[in-house]
Coordinates of C-alpha atoms and ligand atoms in Angstrom, one line a residue:
X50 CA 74.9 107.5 -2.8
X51 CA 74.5 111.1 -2.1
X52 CA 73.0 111.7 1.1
X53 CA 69.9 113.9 1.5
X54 CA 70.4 117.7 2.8
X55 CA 68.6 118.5 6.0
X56 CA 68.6 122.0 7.2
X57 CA 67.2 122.9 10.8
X58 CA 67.6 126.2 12.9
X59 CA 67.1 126.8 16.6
X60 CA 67.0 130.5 18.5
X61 CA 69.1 131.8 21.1
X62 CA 66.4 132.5 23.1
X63 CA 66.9 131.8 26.8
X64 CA 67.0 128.3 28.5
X65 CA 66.7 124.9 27.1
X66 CA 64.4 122.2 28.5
X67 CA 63.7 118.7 28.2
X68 CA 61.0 119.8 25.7
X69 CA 63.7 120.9 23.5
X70 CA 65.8 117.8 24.1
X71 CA 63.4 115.4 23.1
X72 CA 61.3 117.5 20.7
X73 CA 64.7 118.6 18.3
X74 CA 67.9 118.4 20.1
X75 CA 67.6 114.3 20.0
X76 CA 66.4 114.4 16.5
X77 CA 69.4 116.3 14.9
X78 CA 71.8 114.1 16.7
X79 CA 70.1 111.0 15.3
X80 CA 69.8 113.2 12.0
X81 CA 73.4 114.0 11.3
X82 CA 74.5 110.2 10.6
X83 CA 72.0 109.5 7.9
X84 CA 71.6 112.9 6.7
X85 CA 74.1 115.5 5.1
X86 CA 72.8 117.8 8.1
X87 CA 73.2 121.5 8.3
X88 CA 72.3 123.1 11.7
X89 CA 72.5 126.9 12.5
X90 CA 71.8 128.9 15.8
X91 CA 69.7 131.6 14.0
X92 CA 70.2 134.7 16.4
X93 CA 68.8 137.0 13.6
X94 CA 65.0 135.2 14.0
X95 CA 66.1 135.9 17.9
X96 CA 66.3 139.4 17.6
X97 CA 62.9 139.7 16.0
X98 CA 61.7 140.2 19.7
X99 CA 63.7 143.0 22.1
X100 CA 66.9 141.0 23.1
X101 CA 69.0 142.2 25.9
X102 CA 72.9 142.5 23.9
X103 CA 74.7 140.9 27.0
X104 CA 72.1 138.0 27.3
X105 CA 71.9 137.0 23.4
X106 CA 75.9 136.9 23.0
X107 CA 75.6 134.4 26.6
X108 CA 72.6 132.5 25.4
X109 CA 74.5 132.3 22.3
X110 CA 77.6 130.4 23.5
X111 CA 75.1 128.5 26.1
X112 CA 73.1 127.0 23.5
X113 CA 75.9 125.9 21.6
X114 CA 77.9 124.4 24.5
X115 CA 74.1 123.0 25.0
X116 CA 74.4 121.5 21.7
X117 CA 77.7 120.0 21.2
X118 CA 77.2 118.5 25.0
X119 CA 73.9 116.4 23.5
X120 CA 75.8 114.9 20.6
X121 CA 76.3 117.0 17.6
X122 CA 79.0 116.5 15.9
X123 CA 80.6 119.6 14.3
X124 CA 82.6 117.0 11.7
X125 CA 79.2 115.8 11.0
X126 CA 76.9 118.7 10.8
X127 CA 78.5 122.0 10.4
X128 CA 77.2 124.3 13.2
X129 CA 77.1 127.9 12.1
X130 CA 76.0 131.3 13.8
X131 CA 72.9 132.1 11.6
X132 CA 74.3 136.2 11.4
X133 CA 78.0 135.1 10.4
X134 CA 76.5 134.1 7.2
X135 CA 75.4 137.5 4.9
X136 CA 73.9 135.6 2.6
X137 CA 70.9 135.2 4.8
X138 CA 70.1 138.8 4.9
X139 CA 70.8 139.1 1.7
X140 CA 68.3 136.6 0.0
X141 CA 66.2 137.7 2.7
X142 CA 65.6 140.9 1.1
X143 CA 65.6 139.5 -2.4
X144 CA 62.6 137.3 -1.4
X145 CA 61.1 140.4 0.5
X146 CA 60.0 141.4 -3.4
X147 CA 58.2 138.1 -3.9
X148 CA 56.6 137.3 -0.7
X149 CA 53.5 139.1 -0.5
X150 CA 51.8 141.1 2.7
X151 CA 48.9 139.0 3.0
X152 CA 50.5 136.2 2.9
X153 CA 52.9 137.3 6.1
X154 CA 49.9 138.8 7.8
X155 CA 48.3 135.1 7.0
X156 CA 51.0 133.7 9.3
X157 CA 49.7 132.4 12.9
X158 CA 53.2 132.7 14.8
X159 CA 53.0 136.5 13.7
X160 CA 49.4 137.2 14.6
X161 CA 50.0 135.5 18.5
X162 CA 53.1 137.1 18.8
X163 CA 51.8 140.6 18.4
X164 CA 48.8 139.8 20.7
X165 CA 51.7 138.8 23.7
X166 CA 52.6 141.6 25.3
X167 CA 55.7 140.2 26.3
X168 CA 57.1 140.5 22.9
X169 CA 56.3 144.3 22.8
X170 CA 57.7 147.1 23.9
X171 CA 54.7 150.8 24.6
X172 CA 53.0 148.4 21.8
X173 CA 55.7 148.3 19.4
X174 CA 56.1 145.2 16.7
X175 CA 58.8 144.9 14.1
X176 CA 59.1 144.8 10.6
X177 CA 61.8 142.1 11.5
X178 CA 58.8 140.0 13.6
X179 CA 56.4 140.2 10.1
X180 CA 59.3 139.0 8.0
X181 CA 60.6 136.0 10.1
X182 CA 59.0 133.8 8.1
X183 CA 61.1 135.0 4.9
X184 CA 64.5 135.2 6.6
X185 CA 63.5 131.3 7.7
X186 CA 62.8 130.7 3.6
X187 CA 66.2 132.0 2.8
X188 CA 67.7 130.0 5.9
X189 CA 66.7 127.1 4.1
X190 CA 66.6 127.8 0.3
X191 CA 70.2 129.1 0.7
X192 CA 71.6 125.2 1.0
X193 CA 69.3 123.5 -1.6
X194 CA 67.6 121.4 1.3
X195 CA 65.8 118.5 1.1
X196 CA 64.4 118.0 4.1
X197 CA 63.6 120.6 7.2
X198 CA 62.5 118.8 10.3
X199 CA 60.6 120.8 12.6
X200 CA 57.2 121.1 15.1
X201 CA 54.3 121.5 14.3
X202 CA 54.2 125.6 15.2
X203 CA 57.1 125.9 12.1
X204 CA 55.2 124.0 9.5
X205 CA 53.0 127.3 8.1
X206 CA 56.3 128.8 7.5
X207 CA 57.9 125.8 5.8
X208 CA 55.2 125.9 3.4
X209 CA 55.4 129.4 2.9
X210 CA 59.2 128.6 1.8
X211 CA 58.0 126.3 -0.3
X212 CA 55.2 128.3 -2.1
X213 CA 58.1 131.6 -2.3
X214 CA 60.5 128.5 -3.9
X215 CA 58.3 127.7 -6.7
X216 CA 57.4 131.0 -7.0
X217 CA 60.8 132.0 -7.7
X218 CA 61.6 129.3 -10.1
X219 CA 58.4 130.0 -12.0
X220 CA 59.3 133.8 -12.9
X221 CA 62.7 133.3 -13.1
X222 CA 63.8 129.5 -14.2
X223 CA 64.7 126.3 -11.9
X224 CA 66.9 127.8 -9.4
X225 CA 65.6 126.8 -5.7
X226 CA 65.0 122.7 -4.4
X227 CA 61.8 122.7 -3.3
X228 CA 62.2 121.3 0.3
X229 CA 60.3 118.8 2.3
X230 CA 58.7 118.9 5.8
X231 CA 59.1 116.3 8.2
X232 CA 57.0 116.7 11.2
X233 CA 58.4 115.6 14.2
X234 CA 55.9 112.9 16.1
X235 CA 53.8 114.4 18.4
X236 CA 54.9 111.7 21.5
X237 CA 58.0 114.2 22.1
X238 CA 55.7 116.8 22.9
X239 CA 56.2 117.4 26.9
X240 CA 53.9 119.6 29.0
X241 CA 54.5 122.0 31.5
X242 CA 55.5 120.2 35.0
X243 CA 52.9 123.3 36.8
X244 CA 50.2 122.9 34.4
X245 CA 50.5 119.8 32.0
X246 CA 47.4 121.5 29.6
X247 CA 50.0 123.5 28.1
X248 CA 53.0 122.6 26.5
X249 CA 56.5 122.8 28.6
X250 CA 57.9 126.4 27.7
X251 CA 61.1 128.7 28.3
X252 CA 58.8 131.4 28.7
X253 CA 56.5 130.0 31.0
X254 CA 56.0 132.7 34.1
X255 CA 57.3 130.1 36.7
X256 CA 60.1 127.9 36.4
X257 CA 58.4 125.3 38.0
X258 CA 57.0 124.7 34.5
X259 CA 59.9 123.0 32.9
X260 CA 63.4 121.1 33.9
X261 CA 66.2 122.9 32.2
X262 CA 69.2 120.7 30.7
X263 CA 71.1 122.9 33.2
X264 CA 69.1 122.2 36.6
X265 CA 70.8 121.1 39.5
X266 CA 69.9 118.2 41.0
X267 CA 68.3 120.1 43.8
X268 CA 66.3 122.0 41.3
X269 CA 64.8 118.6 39.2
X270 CA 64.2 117.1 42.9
X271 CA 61.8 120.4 44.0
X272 CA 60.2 120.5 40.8
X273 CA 59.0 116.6 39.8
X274 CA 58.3 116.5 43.4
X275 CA 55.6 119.9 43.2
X276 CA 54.8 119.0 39.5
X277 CA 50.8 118.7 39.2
X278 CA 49.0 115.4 39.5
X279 CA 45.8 113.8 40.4
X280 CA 43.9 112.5 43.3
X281 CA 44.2 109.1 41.3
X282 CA 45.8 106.3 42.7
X283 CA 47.3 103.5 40.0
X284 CA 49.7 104.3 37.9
X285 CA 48.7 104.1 34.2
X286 CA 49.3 105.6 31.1
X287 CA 46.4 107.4 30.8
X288 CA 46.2 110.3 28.7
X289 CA 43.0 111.9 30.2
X290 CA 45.0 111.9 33.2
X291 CA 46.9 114.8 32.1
X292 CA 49.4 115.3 35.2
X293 CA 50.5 111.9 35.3
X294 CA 50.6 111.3 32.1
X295 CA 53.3 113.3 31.1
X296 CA 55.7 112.6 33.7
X297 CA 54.7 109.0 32.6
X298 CA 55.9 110.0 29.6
X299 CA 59.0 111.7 30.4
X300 CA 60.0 108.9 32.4
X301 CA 59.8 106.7 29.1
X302 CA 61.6 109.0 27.0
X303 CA 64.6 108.9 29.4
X304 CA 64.7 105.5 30.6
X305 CA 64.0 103.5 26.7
X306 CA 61.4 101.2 28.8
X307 CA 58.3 100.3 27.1
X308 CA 54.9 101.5 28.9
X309 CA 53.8 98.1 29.8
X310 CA 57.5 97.5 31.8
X311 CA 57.2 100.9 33.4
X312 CA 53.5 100.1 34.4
X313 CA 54.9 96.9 36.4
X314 CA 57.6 98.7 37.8
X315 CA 55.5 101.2 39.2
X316 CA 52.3 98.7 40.4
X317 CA 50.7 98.9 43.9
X318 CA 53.0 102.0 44.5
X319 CA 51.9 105.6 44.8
X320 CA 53.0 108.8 43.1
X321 CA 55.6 110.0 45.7
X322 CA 57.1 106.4 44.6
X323 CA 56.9 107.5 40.4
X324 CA 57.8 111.2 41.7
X325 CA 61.2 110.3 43.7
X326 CA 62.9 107.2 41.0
X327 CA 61.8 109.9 37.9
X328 CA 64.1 112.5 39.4
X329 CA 66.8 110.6 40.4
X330 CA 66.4 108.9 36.8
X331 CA 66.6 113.1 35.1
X332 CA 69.3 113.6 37.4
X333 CA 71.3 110.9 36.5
X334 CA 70.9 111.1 32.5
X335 CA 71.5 115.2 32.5
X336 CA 74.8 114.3 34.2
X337 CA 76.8 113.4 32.0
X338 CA 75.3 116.4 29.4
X339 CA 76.0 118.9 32.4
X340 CA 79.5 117.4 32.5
X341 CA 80.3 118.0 29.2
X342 CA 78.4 121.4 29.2
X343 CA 80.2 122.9 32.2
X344 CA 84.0 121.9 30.4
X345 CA 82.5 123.3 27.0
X346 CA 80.9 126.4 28.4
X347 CA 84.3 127.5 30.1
X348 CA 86.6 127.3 27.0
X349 CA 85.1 130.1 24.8
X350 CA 87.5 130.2 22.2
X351 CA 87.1 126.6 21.6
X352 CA 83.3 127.3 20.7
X353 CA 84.5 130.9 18.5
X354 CA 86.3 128.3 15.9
X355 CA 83.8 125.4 16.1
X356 CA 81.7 127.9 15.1
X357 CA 83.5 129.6 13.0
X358 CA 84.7 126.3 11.1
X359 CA 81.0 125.5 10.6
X360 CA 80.2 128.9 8.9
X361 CA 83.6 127.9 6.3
X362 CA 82.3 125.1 5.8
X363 CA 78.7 126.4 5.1
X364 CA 79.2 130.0 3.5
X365 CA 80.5 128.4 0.0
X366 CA 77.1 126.7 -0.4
X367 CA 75.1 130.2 0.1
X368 CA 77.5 132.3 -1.7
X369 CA 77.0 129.8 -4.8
X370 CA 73.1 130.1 -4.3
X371 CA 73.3 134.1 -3.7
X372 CA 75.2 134.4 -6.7
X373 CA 72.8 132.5 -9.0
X374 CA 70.0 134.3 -7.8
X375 CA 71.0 137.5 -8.3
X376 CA 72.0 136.4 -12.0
X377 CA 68.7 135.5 -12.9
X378 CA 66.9 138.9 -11.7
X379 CA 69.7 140.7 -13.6
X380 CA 71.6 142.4 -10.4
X381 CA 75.3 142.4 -12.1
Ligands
AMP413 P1 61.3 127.0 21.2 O1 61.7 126.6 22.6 O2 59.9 127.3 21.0 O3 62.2 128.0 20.5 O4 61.5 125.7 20.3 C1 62.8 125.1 20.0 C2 62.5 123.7 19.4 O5 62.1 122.8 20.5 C3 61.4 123.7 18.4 O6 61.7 122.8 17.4 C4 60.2 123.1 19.2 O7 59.3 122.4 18.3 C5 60.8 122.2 20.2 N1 60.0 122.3 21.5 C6 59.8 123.4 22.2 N2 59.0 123.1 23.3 C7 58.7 121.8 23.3 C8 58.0 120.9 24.1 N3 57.4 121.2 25.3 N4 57.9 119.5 23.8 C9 58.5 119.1 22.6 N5 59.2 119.9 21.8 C10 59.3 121.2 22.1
LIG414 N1 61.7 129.4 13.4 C1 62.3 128.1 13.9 C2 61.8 127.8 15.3 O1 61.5 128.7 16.1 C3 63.8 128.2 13.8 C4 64.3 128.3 12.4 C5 64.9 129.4 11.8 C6 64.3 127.2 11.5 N2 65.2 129.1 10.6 C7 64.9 127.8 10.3 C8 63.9 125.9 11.5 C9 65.1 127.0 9.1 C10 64.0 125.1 10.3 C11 64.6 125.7 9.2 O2 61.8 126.7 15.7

């Protein structure tokens, strides 16, 4: 039985938090067995926003030493540099003359993104920030995908894909698999440690906000112990008890307990209690990820041919796809 193609993409953008582990790093890996998977580290969405060069090629090789340290398995899902691939640009720009302005200037990433002034420079926004959404469509239209698992921020630009798919296929004849979304479930959504109202960021102002897979122990110590709580006592899940709540929750997601056994655990005691066991309980589970990081992150050229296996392995697939498309709008 031919397994289902699942194609996902995640930036090169700075540091990478529990959020990310639990929200899509854990996914893929459990992904990749039951899935023909496909994942790609797509610096070309990255550089939408001003990048420093030196930082991108590092965050590059961080994020996949990051990667491969949490489980994915290169023999299982290719893992491919997003800009090695031409094809990308390429069907990019082809899609550019289908897509339609309105529909971009429709998209909600875009719109906050050019309100942040973080992402511009003497109030300059890209033409590269407008069309993220159709370099994402070619990302996945490239490798007749199935399914594309993402959050719930991705899923406007997922069903633009789709709409710019059957679009296609209607002027021009069956040519692009028109994919499915899968949502991941909201429970592996984590909220800033400094202000659990708002989701756990990279770019959060202080670093208090989130635990990077990287953190030394020292580091997940300060921060759980100064992570905002309440002036509650008992230690429930409660979601209206926002503080608690998560790091409640984070505790679940690493330890596999159930709420009721982590209730118990935790009865008659106080939050400096919860506080202290849930960082020695990070520390201990990041370890062996920091292990494997530190021996990946050290051996360059070992990454340069993982990656560089992933994109052989991938580029046939576009090249076949790039190659039918431009038949059918009569480029020879
Ligand atoms: P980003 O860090 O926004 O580039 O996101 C990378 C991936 O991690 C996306 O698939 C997000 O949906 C996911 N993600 C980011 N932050 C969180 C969070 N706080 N909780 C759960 N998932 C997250
Ligand atoms: N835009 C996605 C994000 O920020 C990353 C991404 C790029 C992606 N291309 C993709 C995700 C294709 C799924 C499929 O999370």
């Amino acid at each position: 039985m031919n397994k289902k193609r699942v194609f996902s993409g995640i930036q090169p953008s700075g540091i990478i938090h529990i959020g990310n582990y639990f929200g899509a790093i854990t996914q893929w890996v459990k992904m990749q067995d039951d899935f023909d998977a496909i994942f790609s580290i797509v610096d070309l969405h990255a550089i939408t926003v001003p990048q420093d060069p030196k930082k991108l090629k590092e965050n590059t090789y961080k994020l996949t030493a990051i990667l491969l340290a949490c489980g994915i398995d290169p023999k299982k899902a290719p893992l491919f540099i997003q800009s090695r691939i031409s094809a990308h640009a390429e069907l990019t720009w082809i899609l550019n003359t289908i897509a339609t302005i309105g529909e971009l200037e429709r998209m909600t990433q875009y719109k906050e993104k050019i309100q942040n002034s973080k992402f511009k420079i003497q109030n300059f926004s890209s033409v590269g920030l407008f069309d993220y959404p159709v370099l994402m469509a070619a990302d996945i239209l490239l490798y007749n995908t199935d399914v594309v698992p993402v959050g719930e921020d991705q899923k406007q630009h997922v069903e633009l894909c789709r709409t710019l798919a059957k679009r296609f296929n209607n002027r021009f004849g069956q040519t692009f698999k028109v994919p499915q979304i899968q949502l991941r479930k909201e429970a592996a959504r984590i909220m800033g440690l400094d202000n659990p109202k708002k989701k756990m960021s990279k770019s959060a102002e202080s670093s208090y906000n989130y635990i990077a897979l990287a953190d030394s122990p020292d580091d997940i110590k300060r921060k759980i112990m100064k992570a905002q709580t309440d002036s509650g006592k008992e230690i429930k899940f409660d979601e209206n008890r926002q503080g608690l709540y998560n790091l409640l929750m984070i505790y679940k997601l690493f330890s596999e307990k159930t709420e009721d056994e982590i209730e118990k655990k935790f009865s008659g005691r106080g939050y400096g209690d919860l506080k202290k066991e849930l960082a020695e309980l990070i520390i201990e589970k990041l370890k062996p990820i920091q292990i494997k990081y530190q021996k990946l992150i050290t051996d360059k050229s070992h990454l340069d041919s993982i990656l560089s296996s992933g994109a052989d392995k991938v580029c046939p697939i576009a090249q076949k796809t790039l190659k039918d498309v431009k038949s059918k709008i009569g480029l020879i």
